[in-house]
């Protein structure tokens, strides 16, 4: 169970921790419209993680792969020509988006080929100064994708 202790705050659950850190560092949408988009995207992006932890993974995988292009098309439309999913400002949703899109590329390497804006998003995210420095450091571990409890991506 992930947890964070920050001063007097004791927080459990991945998304609660993520949102707490995002609020603390001004990485949230500001308008109600942006916050609604955040909520939609945050929930939508969790589908792959659910699949990879499902004991019926092998049975569900073909259906997921069949639906993947349409799902990525929706993400592509949602992003549009914006640099980030909520517009010009990076938010915590972009961190989730990067994680999920990158995982999908591991799952199905050519999945983003039809979506140049999503590929550009990946490059833009990896090009952020601190992200780039981290990814070049010895602390960066590209795999495993998921924890040992996952059926896929745990090695």
PDB file of C-alpha atoms in Angstrom:
ATOM      1  CA  UNK A   1       0.000   0.000   0.000  1.00  0.00           C
ATOM      2  CA  UNK A   2       1.588   3.290  -1.004  1.00  0.00           C
ATOM      3  CA  UNK A   3       1.608   5.996   1.625  1.00  0.00           C
ATOM      4  CA  UNK A   4       3.037   9.461   2.114  1.00  0.00           C
ATOM      5  CA  UNK A   5       3.760  11.257   5.352  1.00  0.00           C
ATOM      6  CA  UNK A   6       4.239  14.979   4.821  1.00  0.00           C
ATOM      7  CA  UNK A   7       4.384  16.836   8.105  1.00  0.00           C
ATOM      8  CA  UNK A   8       1.108  16.160   9.857  1.00  0.00           C
ATOM      9  CA  UNK A   9      -0.491  14.729   6.700  1.00  0.00           C
ATOM     10  CA  UNK A  10      -0.672  10.936   6.400  1.00  0.00           C
ATOM     11  CA  UNK A  11      -2.010   9.899   3.013  1.00  0.00           C
ATOM     12  CA  UNK A  12      -2.684   6.486   1.486  1.00  0.00           C
ATOM     13  CA  UNK A  13      -3.841   5.453  -2.002  1.00  0.00           C
ATOM     14  CA  UNK A  14      -1.888   6.293  -5.144  1.00  0.00           C
ATOM     15  CA  UNK A  15      -4.334   8.779  -6.624  1.00  0.00           C
ATOM     16  CA  UNK A  16      -4.857  10.600  -3.320  1.00  0.00           C
ATOM     17  CA  UNK A  17      -1.080  10.975  -2.978  1.00  0.00           C
ATOM     18  CA  UNK A  18      -0.796  12.093  -6.589  1.00  0.00           C
ATOM     19  CA  UNK A  19      -3.510  14.730  -6.213  1.00  0.00           C
ATOM     20  CA  UNK A  20      -2.033  15.974  -2.905  1.00  0.00           C
ATOM     21  CA  UNK A  21       1.395  16.454  -4.496  1.00  0.00           C
ATOM     22  CA  UNK A  22      -0.208  18.055  -7.560  1.00  0.00           C
ATOM     23  CA  UNK A  23      -2.117  20.578  -5.444  1.00  0.00           C
ATOM     24  CA  UNK A  24       0.978  21.321  -3.395  1.00  0.00           C
ATOM     25  CA  UNK A  25       3.027  22.074  -6.527  1.00  0.00           C
ATOM     26  CA  UNK A  26       0.343  23.832  -8.591  1.00  0.00           C
ATOM     27  CA  UNK A  27       0.002  20.968 -11.063  1.00  0.00           C
ATOM     28  CA  UNK A  28      -3.811  20.948 -11.177  1.00  0.00           C
ATOM     29  CA  UNK A  29      -6.326  22.479 -13.514  1.00  0.00           C
ATOM     30  CA  UNK A  30      -7.479  25.903 -12.404  1.00  0.00           C
ATOM     31  CA  UNK A  31     -10.937  26.315 -13.912  1.00  0.00           C
ATOM     32  CA  UNK A  32     -13.878  24.012 -13.320  1.00  0.00           C
ATOM     33  CA  UNK A  33     -13.700  22.965 -16.976  1.00  0.00           C
ATOM     34  CA  UNK A  34     -10.039  21.949 -16.541  1.00  0.00           C
ATOM     35  CA  UNK A  35     -10.819  20.069 -13.327  1.00  0.00           C
ATOM     36  CA  UNK A  36     -13.611  18.141 -15.066  1.00  0.00           C
ATOM     37  CA  UNK A  37     -11.201  17.228 -17.882  1.00  0.00           C
ATOM     38  CA  UNK A  38      -8.690  16.091 -15.244  1.00  0.00           C
ATOM     39  CA  UNK A  39     -11.265  13.827 -13.623  1.00  0.00           C
ATOM     40  CA  UNK A  40     -12.270  12.299 -16.956  1.00  0.00           C
ATOM     41  CA  UNK A  41      -8.700  11.699 -18.090  1.00  0.00           C
ATOM     42  CA  UNK A  42      -7.480  10.369 -14.757  1.00  0.00           C
ATOM     43  CA  UNK A  43     -10.174   7.688 -14.762  1.00  0.00           C
ATOM     44  CA  UNK A  44      -9.879   6.900 -18.466  1.00  0.00           C
ATOM     45  CA  UNK A  45      -6.121   6.375 -18.268  1.00  0.00           C
ATOM     46  CA  UNK A  46      -6.455   3.676 -15.595  1.00  0.00           C
ATOM     47  CA  UNK A  47      -7.835   1.006 -17.978  1.00  0.00           C
ATOM     48  CA  UNK A  48      -4.473  -0.557 -18.871  1.00  0.00           C
ATOM     49  CA  UNK A  49      -3.447  -0.893 -15.234  1.00  0.00           C
ATOM     50  CA  UNK A  50      -6.717  -2.671 -14.458  1.00  0.00           C
ATOM     51  CA  UNK A  51      -6.174  -5.096 -17.331  1.00  0.00           C
ATOM     52  CA  UNK A  52      -2.604  -5.941 -16.334  1.00  0.00           C
ATOM     53  CA  UNK A  53      -3.650  -6.864 -12.802  1.00  0.00           C
ATOM     54  CA  UNK A  54      -6.617  -8.949 -13.947  1.00  0.00           C
ATOM     55  CA  UNK A  55      -6.140 -12.717 -13.453  1.00  0.00           C
ATOM     56  CA  UNK A  56      -7.893 -13.202 -16.823  1.00  0.00           C
ATOM     57  CA  UNK A  57      -5.276 -11.038 -18.561  1.00  0.00           C
ATOM     58  CA  UNK A  58      -4.567 -13.484 -21.396  1.00  0.00           C
ATOM     59  CA  UNK A  59      -8.283 -13.856 -22.117  1.00  0.00           C
ATOM     60  CA  UNK A  60      -8.884 -10.083 -22.047  1.00  0.00           C
ATOM     61  CA  UNK A  61      -5.738  -9.041 -23.936  1.00  0.00           C
ATOM     62  CA  UNK A  62      -7.107  -9.561 -27.507  1.00  0.00           C
ATOM     63  CA  UNK A  63     -10.185  -7.455 -26.748  1.00  0.00           C
ATOM     64  CA  UNK A  64      -8.002  -4.719 -25.239  1.00  0.00           C
ATOM     65  CA  UNK A  65      -5.683  -4.699 -28.264  1.00  0.00           C
ATOM     66  CA  UNK A  66      -8.676  -4.517 -30.594  1.00  0.00           C
ATOM     67  CA  UNK A  67     -10.077  -1.516 -28.704  1.00  0.00           C
ATOM     68  CA  UNK A  68      -6.686   0.198 -28.281  1.00  0.00           C
ATOM     69  CA  UNK A  69      -6.624   2.154 -31.589  1.00  0.00           C
ATOM     70  CA  UNK A  70     -10.037   3.689 -30.895  1.00  0.00           C
ATOM     71  CA  UNK A  71      -9.044   4.510 -27.318  1.00  0.00           C
ATOM     72  CA  UNK A  72      -5.821   6.151 -28.529  1.00  0.00           C
ATOM     73  CA  UNK A  73      -7.796   8.051 -31.159  1.00  0.00           C
ATOM     74  CA  UNK A  74      -9.912   9.559 -28.371  1.00  0.00           C
ATOM     75  CA  UNK A  75      -6.777  10.522 -26.411  1.00  0.00           C
ATOM     76  CA  UNK A  76      -5.344  12.041 -29.578  1.00  0.00           C
ATOM     77  CA  UNK A  77      -8.506  14.076 -30.136  1.00  0.00           C
ATOM     78  CA  UNK A  78      -8.555  15.120 -26.481  1.00  0.00           C
ATOM     79  CA  UNK A  79      -4.953  16.360 -26.743  1.00  0.00           C
ATOM     80  CA  UNK A  80      -5.467  17.932 -30.159  1.00  0.00           C
ATOM     81  CA  UNK A  81      -2.782  20.508 -30.961  1.00  0.00           C
ATOM     82  CA  UNK A  82      -2.232  21.476 -27.340  1.00  0.00           C
ATOM     83  CA  UNK A  83       1.157  20.766 -25.780  1.00  0.00           C
ATOM     84  CA  UNK A  84      -0.472  19.257 -22.665  1.00  0.00           C
ATOM     85  CA  UNK A  85      -3.813  17.569 -22.032  1.00  0.00           C
ATOM     86  CA  UNK A  86      -5.327  20.622 -20.327  1.00  0.00           C
ATOM     87  CA  UNK A  87      -3.698  23.195 -22.599  1.00  0.00           C
ATOM     88  CA  UNK A  88      -0.494  25.176 -22.170  1.00  0.00           C
ATOM     89  CA  UNK A  89       0.159  24.229 -18.529  1.00  0.00           C
ATOM     90  CA  UNK A  90       1.465  20.812 -17.529  1.00  0.00           C
ATOM     91  CA  UNK A  91      -0.662  19.111 -14.860  1.00  0.00           C
ATOM     92  CA  UNK A  92      -0.628  15.833 -12.972  1.00  0.00           C
ATOM     93  CA  UNK A  93      -2.824  14.331 -15.691  1.00  0.00           C
ATOM     94  CA  UNK A  94       0.076  14.667 -18.122  1.00  0.00           C
ATOM     95  CA  UNK A  95       2.207  12.513 -15.814  1.00  0.00           C
ATOM     96  CA  UNK A  96      -0.517   9.855 -15.816  1.00  0.00           C
ATOM     97  CA  UNK A  97      -0.940  10.206 -19.584  1.00  0.00           C
ATOM     98  CA  UNK A  98       2.780   9.760 -20.189  1.00  0.00           C
ATOM     99  CA  UNK A  99       2.895   6.708 -17.957  1.00  0.00           C
ATOM    100  CA  UNK A 100      -0.074   5.061 -19.658  1.00  0.00           C
ATOM    101  CA  UNK A 101       0.953   5.925 -23.224  1.00  0.00           C
ATOM    102  CA  UNK A 102       4.490   4.689 -22.618  1.00  0.00           C
ATOM    103  CA  UNK A 103       3.153   1.458 -21.088  1.00  0.00           C
ATOM    104  CA  UNK A 104       0.962   0.941 -24.124  1.00  0.00           C
ATOM    105  CA  UNK A 105       4.046   1.278 -26.337  1.00  0.00           C
ATOM    106  CA  UNK A 106       5.690  -1.494 -24.318  1.00  0.00           C
ATOM    107  CA  UNK A 107       2.491  -3.545 -24.593  1.00  0.00           C
ATOM    108  CA  UNK A 108       2.053  -2.864 -28.337  1.00  0.00           C
ATOM    109  CA  UNK A 109       5.139  -1.069 -29.789  1.00  0.00           C
ATOM    110  CA  UNK A 110       3.464   0.357 -32.899  1.00  0.00           C
ATOM    111  CA  UNK A 111       0.299   1.564 -31.154  1.00  0.00           C
ATOM    112  CA  UNK A 112       1.135   5.289 -31.399  1.00  0.00           C
ATOM    113  CA  UNK A 113       2.291   5.232 -35.028  1.00  0.00           C
ATOM    114  CA  UNK A 114      -1.057   6.585 -36.269  1.00  0.00           C
ATOM    115  CA  UNK A 115      -1.082   9.379 -33.667  1.00  0.00           C
ATOM    116  CA  UNK A 116       1.785  11.828 -34.227  1.00  0.00           C
ATOM    117  CA  UNK A 117       0.475  14.241 -31.590  1.00  0.00           C
ATOM    118  CA  UNK A 118       0.670  11.516 -28.933  1.00  0.00           C
ATOM    119  CA  UNK A 119       4.209  10.626 -30.027  1.00  0.00           C
ATOM    120  CA  UNK A 120       5.099  14.330 -29.856  1.00  0.00           C
ATOM    121  CA  UNK A 121       3.556  14.473 -26.376  1.00  0.00           C
ATOM    122  CA  UNK A 122       5.818  11.593 -25.259  1.00  0.00           C
ATOM    123  CA  UNK A 123       8.884  13.383 -26.673  1.00  0.00           C
ATOM    124  CA  UNK A 124       7.871  16.705 -25.120  1.00  0.00           C
ATOM    125  CA  UNK A 125       7.382  15.078 -21.714  1.00  0.00           C
ATOM    126  CA  UNK A 126      10.690  13.204 -21.886  1.00  0.00           C
ATOM    127  CA  UNK A 127      12.331  16.456 -23.001  1.00  0.00           C
ATOM    128  CA  UNK A 128      11.365  18.307 -19.823  1.00  0.00           C
ATOM    129  CA  UNK A 129      14.636  19.258 -18.127  1.00  0.00           C
ATOM    130  CA  UNK A 130      14.108  17.412 -14.842  1.00  0.00           C
ATOM    131  CA  UNK A 131      12.432  14.397 -16.457  1.00  0.00           C
ATOM    132  CA  UNK A 132      15.250  14.102 -18.986  1.00  0.00           C
ATOM    133  CA  UNK A 133      17.921  14.352 -16.275  1.00  0.00           C
ATOM    134  CA  UNK A 134      16.136  11.714 -14.190  1.00  0.00           C
ATOM    135  CA  UNK A 135      15.760   9.333 -17.142  1.00  0.00           C
ATOM    136  CA  UNK A 136      19.513   9.621 -17.804  1.00  0.00           C
ATOM    137  CA  UNK A 137      20.396   8.951 -14.167  1.00  0.00           C
ATOM    138  CA  UNK A 138      21.220   5.621 -12.540  1.00  0.00           C
ATOM    139  CA  UNK A 139      18.078   6.012 -10.390  1.00  0.00           C
ATOM    140  CA  UNK A 140      15.784   5.573 -13.413  1.00  0.00           C
ATOM    141  CA  UNK A 141      14.371   2.059 -13.774  1.00  0.00           C
ATOM    142  CA  UNK A 142      12.379   1.653 -16.999  1.00  0.00           C
ATOM    143  CA  UNK A 143      11.093  -1.783 -15.980  1.00  0.00           C
ATOM    144  CA  UNK A 144       9.169  -3.420 -14.400  1.00  0.00           C
ATOM    145  CA  UNK A 145       6.101  -1.567 -15.574  1.00  0.00           C
ATOM    146  CA  UNK A 146       3.928  -2.877 -12.736  1.00  0.00           C
ATOM    147  CA  UNK A 147       4.475  -4.519  -9.363  1.00  0.00           C
ATOM    148  CA  UNK A 148       4.980  -8.270  -8.932  1.00  0.00           C
ATOM    149  CA  UNK A 149       1.235  -8.723  -8.332  1.00  0.00           C
ATOM    150  CA  UNK A 150       0.486  -7.802 -11.955  1.00  0.00           C
ATOM    151  CA  UNK A 151      -0.031 -10.563 -14.498  1.00  0.00           C
ATOM    152  CA  UNK A 152       1.745  -8.534 -17.228  1.00  0.00           C
ATOM    153  CA  UNK A 153       4.603  -6.048 -16.959  1.00  0.00           C
ATOM    154  CA  UNK A 154       5.916  -7.280 -13.618  1.00  0.00           C
ATOM    155  CA  UNK A 155       9.430  -8.205 -14.825  1.00  0.00           C
TER     156      UNK A 155
END
